[in-house]
PDB file of C-alpha atoms in Angstrom:
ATOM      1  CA  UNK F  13       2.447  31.545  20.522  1.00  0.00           C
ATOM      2  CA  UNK F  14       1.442  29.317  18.142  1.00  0.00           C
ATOM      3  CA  UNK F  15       2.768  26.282  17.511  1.00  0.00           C
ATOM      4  CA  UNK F  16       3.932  24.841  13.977  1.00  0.00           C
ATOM      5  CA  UNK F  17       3.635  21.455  12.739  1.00  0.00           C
ATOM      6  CA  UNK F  18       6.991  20.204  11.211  1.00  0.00           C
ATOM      7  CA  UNK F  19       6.791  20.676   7.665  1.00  0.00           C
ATOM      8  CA  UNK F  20       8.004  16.733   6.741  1.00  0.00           C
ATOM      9  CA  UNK F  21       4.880  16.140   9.142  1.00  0.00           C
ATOM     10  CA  UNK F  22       2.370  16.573   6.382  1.00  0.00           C
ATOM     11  CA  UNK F  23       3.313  14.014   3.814  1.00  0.00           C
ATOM     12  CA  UNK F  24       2.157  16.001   0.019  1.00  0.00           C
ATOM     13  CA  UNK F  25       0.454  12.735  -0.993  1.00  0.00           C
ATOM     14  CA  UNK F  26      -1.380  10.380   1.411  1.00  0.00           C
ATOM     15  CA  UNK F  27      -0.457   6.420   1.370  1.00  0.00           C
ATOM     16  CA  UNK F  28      -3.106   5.121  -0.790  1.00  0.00           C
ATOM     17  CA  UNK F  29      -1.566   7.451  -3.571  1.00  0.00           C
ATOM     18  CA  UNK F  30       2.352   5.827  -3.500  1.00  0.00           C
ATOM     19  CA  UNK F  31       1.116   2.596  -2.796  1.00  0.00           C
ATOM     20  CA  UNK F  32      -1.326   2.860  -6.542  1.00  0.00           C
ATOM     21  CA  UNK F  33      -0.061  -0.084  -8.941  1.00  0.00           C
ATOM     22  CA  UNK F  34      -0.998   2.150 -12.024  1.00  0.00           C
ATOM     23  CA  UNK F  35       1.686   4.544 -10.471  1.00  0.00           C
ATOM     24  CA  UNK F  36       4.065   1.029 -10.057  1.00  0.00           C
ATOM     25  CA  UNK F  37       3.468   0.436 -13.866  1.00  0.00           C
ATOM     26  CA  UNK F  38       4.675   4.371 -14.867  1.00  0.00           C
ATOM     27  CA  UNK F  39       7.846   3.904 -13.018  1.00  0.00           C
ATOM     28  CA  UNK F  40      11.396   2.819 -13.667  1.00  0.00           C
ATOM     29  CA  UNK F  41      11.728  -0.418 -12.058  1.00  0.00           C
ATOM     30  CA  UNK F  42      14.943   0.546 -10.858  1.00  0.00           C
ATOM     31  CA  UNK F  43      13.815   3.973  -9.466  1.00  0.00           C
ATOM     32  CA  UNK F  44      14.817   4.430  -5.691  1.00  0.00           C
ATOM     33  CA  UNK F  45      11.833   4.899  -3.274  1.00  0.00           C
ATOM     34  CA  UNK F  46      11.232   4.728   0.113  1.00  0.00           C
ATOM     35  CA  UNK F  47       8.555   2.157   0.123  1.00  0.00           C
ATOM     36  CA  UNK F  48      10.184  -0.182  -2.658  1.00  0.00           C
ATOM     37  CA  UNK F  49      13.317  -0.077   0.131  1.00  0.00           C
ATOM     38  CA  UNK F  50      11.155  -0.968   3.109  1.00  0.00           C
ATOM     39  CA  UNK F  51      10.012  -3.941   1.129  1.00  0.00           C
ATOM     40  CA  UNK F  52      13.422  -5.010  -0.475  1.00  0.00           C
ATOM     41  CA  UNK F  53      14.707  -4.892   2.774  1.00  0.00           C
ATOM     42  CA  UNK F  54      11.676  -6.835   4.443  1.00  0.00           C
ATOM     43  CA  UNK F  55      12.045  -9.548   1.622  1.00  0.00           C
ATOM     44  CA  UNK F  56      15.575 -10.259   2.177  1.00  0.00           C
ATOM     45  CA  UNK F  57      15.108 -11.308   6.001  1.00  0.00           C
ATOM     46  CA  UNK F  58      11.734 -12.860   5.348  1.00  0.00           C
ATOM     47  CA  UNK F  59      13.987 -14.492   2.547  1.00  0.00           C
ATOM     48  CA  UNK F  60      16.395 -15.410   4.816  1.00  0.00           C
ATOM     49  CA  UNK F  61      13.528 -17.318   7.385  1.00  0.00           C
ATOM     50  CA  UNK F  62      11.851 -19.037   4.810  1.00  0.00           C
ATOM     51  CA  UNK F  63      15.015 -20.896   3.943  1.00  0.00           C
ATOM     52  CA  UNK F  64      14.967 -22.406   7.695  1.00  0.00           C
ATOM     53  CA  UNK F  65      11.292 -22.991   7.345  1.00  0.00           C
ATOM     54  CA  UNK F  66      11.745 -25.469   3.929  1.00  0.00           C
ATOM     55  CA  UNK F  67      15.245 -26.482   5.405  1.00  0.00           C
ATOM     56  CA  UNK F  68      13.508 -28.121   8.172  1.00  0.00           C
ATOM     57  CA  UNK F  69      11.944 -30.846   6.808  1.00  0.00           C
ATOM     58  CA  UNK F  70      14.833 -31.280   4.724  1.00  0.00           C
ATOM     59  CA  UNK F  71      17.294 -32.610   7.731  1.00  0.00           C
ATOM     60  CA  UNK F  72      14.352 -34.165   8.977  1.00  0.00           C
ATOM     61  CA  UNK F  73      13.770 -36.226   6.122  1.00  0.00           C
ATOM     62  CA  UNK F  74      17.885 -36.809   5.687  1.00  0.00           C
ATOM     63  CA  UNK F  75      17.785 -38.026   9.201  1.00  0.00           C
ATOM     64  CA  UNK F  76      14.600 -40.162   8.943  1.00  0.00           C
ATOM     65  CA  UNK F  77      16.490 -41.372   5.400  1.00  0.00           C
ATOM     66  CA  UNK F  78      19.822 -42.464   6.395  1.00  0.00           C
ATOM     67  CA  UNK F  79      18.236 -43.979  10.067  1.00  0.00           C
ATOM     68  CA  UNK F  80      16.683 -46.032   7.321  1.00  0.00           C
ATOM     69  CA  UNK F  81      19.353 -47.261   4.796  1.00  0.00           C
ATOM     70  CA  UNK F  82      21.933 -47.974   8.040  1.00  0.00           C
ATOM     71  CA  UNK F  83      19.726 -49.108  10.406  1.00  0.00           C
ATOM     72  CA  UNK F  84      21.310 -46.816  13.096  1.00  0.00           C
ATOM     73  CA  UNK F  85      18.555 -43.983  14.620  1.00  0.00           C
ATOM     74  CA  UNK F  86      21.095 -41.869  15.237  1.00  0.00           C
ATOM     75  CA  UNK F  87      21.282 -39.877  12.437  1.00  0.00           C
ATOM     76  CA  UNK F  88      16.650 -39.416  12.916  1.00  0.00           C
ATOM     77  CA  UNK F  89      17.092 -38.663  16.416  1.00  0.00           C
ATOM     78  CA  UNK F  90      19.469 -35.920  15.585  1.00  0.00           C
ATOM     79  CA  UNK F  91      18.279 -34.307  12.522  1.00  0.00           C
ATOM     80  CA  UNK F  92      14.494 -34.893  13.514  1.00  0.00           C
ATOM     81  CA  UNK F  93      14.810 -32.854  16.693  1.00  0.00           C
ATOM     82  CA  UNK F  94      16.802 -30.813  14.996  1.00  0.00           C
ATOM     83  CA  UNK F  95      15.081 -29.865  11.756  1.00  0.00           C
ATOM     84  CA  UNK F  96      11.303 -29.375  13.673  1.00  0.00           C
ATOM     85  CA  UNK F  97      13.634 -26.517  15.984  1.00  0.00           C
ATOM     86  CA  UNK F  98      14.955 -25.289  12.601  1.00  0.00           C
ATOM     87  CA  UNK F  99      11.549 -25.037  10.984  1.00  0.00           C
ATOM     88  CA  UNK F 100       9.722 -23.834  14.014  1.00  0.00           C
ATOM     89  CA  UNK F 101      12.193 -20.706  14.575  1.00  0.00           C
ATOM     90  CA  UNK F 102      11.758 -19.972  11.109  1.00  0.00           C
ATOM     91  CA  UNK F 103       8.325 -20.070  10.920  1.00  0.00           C
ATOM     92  CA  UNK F 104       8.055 -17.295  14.651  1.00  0.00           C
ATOM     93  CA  UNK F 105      10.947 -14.873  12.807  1.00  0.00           C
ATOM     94  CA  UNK F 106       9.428 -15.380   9.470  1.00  0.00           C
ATOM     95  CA  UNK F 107       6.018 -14.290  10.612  1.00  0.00           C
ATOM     96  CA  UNK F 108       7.644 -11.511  12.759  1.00  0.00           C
ATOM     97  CA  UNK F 109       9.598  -9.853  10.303  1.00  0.00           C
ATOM     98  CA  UNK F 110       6.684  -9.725   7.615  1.00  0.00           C
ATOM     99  CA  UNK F 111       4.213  -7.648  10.310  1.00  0.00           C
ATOM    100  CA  UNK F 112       6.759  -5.206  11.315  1.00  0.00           C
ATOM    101  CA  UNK F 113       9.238  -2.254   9.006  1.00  0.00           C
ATOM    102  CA  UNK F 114      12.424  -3.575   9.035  1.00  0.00           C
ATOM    103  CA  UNK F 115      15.436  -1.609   9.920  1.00  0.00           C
ATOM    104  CA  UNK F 116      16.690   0.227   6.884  1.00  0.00           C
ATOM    105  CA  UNK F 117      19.570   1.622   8.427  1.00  0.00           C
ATOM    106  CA  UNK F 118      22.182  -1.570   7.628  1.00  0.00           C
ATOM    107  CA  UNK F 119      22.614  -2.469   4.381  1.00  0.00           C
ATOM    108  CA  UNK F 120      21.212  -6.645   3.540  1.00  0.00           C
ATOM    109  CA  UNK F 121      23.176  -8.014   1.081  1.00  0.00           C
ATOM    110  CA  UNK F 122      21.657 -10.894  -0.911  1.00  0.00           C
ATOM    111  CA  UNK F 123      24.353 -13.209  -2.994  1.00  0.00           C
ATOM    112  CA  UNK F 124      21.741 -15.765  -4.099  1.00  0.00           C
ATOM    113  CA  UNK F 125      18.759 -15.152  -7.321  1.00  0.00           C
ATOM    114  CA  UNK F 126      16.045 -12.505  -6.549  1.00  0.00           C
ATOM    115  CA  UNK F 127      13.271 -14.347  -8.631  1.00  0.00           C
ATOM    116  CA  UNK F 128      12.141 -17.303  -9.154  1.00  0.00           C
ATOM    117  CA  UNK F 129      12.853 -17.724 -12.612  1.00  0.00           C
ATOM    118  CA  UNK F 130      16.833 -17.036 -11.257  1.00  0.00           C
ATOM    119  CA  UNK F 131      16.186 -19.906  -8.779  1.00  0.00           C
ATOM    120  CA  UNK F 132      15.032 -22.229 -10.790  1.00  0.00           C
ATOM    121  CA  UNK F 133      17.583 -22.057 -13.141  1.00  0.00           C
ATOM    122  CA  UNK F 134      20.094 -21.940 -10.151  1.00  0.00           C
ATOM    123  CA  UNK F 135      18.723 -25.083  -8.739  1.00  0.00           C
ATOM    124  CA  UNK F 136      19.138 -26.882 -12.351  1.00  0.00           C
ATOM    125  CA  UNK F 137      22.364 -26.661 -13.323  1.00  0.00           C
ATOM    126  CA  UNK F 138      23.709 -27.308  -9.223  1.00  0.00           C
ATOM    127  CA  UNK F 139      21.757 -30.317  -9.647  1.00  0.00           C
ATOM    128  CA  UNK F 140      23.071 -31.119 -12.700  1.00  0.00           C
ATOM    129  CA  UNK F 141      26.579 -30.698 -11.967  1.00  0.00           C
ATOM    130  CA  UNK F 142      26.123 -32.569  -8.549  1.00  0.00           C
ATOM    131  CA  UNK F 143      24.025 -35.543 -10.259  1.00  0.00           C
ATOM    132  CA  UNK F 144      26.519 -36.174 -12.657  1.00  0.00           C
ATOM    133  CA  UNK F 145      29.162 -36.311  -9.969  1.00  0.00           C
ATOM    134  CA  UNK F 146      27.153 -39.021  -8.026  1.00  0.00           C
ATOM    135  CA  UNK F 147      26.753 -40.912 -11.139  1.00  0.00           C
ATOM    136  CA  UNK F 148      30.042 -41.556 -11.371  1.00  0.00           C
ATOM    137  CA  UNK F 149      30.455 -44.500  -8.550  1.00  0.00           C
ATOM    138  CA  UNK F 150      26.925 -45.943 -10.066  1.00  0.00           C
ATOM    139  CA  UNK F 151      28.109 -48.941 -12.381  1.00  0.00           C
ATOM    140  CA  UNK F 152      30.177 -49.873  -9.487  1.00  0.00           C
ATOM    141  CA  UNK F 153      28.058 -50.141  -6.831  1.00  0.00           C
ATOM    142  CA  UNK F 154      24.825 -51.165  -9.164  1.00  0.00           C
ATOM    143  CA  UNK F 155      27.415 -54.473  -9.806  1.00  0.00           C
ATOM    144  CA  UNK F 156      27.766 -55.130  -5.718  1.00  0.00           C
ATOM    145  CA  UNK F 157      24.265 -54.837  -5.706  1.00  0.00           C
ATOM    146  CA  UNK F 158      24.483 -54.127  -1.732  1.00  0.00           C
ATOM    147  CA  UNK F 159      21.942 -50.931  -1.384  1.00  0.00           C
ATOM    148  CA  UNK F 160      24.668 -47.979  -2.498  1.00  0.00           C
ATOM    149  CA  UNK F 161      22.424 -47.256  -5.468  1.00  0.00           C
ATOM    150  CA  UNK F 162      19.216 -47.037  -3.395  1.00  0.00           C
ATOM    151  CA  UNK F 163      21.949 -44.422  -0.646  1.00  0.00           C
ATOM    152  CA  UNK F 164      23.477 -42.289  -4.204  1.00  0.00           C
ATOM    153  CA  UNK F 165      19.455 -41.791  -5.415  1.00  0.00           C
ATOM    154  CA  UNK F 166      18.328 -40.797  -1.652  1.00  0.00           C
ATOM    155  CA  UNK F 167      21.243 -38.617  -0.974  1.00  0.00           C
ATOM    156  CA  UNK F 168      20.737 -36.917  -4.675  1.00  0.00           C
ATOM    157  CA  UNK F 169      17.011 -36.179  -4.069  1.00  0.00           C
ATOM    158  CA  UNK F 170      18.224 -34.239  -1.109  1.00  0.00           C
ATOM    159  CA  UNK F 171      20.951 -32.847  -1.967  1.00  0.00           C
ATOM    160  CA  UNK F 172      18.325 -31.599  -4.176  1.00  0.00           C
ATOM    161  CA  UNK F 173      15.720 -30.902  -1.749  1.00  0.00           C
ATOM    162  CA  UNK F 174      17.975 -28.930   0.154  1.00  0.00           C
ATOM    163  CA  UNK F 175      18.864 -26.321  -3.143  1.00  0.00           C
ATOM    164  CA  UNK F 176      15.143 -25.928  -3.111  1.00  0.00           C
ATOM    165  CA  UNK F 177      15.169 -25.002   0.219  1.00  0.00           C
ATOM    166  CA  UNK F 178      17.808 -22.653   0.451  1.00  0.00           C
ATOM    167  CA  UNK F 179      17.374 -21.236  -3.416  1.00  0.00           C
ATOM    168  CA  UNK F 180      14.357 -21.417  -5.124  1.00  0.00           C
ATOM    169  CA  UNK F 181      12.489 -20.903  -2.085  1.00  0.00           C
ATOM    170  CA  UNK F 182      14.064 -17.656  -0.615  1.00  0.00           C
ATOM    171  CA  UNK F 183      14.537 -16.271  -4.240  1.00  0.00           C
ATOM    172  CA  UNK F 184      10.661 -16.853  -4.614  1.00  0.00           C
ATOM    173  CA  UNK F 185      10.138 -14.670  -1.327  1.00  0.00           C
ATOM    174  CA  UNK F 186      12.594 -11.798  -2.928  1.00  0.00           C
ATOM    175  CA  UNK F 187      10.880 -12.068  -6.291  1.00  0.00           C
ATOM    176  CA  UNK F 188       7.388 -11.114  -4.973  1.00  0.00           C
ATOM    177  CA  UNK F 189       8.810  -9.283  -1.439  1.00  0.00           C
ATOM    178  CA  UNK F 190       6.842  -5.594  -3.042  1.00  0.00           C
ATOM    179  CA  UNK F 191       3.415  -7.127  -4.823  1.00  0.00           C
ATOM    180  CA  UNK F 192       3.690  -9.043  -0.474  1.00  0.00           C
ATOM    181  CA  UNK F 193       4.615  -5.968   1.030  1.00  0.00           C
ATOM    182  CA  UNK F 194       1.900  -3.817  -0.736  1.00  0.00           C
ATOM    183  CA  UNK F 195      -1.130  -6.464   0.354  1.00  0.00           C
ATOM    184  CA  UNK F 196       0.073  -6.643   3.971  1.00  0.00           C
ATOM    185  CA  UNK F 197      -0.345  -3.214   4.274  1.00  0.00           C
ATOM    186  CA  UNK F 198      -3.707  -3.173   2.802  1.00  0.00           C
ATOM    187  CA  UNK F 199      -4.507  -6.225   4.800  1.00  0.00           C
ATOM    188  CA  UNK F 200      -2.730  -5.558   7.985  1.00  0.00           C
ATOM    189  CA  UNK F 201      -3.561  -2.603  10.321  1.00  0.00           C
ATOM    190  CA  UNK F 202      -0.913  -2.463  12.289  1.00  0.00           C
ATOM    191  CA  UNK F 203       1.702  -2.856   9.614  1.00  0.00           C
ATOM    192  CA  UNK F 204      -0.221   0.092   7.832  1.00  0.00           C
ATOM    193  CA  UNK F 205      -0.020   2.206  10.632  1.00  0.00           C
ATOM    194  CA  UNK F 206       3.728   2.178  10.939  1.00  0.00           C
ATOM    195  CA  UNK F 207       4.326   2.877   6.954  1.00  0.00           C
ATOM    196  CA  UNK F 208       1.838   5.883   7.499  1.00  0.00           C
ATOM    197  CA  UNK F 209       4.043   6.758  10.277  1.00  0.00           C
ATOM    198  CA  UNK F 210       7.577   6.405   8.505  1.00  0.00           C
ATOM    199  CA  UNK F 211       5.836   8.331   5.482  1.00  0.00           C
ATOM    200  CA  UNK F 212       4.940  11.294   8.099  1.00  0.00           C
ATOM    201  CA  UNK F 213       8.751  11.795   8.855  1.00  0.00           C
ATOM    202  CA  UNK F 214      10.322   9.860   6.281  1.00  0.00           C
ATOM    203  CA  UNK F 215      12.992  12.810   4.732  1.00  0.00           C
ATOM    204  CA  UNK F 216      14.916  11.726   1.695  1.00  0.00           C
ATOM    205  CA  UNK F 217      18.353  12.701   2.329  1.00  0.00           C
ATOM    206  CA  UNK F 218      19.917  12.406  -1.347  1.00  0.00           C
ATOM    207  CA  UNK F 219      16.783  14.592  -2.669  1.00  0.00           C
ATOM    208  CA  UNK F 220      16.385  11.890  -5.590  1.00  0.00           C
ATOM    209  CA  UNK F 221      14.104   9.703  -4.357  1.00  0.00           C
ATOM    210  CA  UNK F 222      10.259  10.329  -3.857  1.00  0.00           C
ATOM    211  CA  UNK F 223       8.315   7.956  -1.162  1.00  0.00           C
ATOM    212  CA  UNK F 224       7.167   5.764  -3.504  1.00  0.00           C
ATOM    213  CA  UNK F 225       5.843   4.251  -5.791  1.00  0.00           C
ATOM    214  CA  UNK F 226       6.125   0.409  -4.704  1.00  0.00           C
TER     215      UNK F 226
END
């Protein structure tokens, strides 16, 4: 008897074809495809990581900031410790996530901007609205003269800092998560391997959607 290879087992176009940008460019952005959900998904949790990796610094500036203006090391030997941790997770999750497929089977939802162009704007008018909140108390405490001006700039630049962090930055990673997913794979063996894999018994169950293009 012979045996029969499974007929999703021979993929009708090999990886190099879906993963063409001239076949990106012909495309519907919008049009579903395997690949283009392997890297949405991807993005969102490498999204999610590189907000710890630029909050990091953040709370260990705040901490380093406010040690400063009260003279107290509390708040530094809190947030220091605290923010490297942050940063340092991020940065072994972050790296993780981007060299292995991600698990397509729950759905991510994102509520923030997916570009940057969405973040930036984001970023503007929070800080706008949140600047001209913090201006309010400044004639008083610019007539004491006792330092509050020099703690309503410091806690405005991170307040500021910190939108960065957890906006701009993760809707930077979403904006470019396929043009990122497509080099790793050209770059990265083993992340290759596994999309070559997932294309040899990827099966689209809806019938609408072809594996690519990305």
């Amino acid at each position: 008897m012979t045996s029969q290879t499974p007929h999703h087992a021979r993929p009708a176009h090999p990886l190099e074809y879906w993963l063409s940008p001239d076949l990106a460019r012909v495309s519907q952005p919008n049009a579903p495809s395997r690949l283009r959900q392997l890297a949405d998904a991807q993005g969102t949790v490498a999204a999610g990581w590189s907000s710890a990796i630029a909050g990091g610094p953040v709370l260990a500036l705040a901490g380093a900031f406010y040690s400063a203006t009260s003279g107290n090391p509390a708040a530094l030997a809190v947030l220091g410790p605290l923010g490297a941790a942050l940063a340092a997770l991020g940065l072994f999750f972050w790296k993780r996530v981007r060299t292995t497929l991600p698990n397509t089977d729950k759905s991510l939802i994102t509520r923030g901007p997916g570009s940057a162009r969405g973040g930036i704007v984001m970023v503007s008018v929070l800080s706008a609205i949140i600047g001209g909140i913090l201006l309010t108390p400044l004639p008083a405490a610019t007539d004491r003269g006792d330092g509050t001006v020099l703690v309503l700039a410091g806690t405005f630049l991170l307040i500021v800092a910190l939108l960065v962090a957890c906006i701009l930055v993760p809707s930077v990673v979403l904006g470019r998560a396929r043009q990122s997913f497509r080099l790793r794979i050209q770059s990265n063996p083993e992340l290759r391997s596994a999309v070559e894999q997932d294309l040899a018994v990827w099966h689209d169950p809806y019938g609408t959607a072809g594996y690519g293009p990305l």
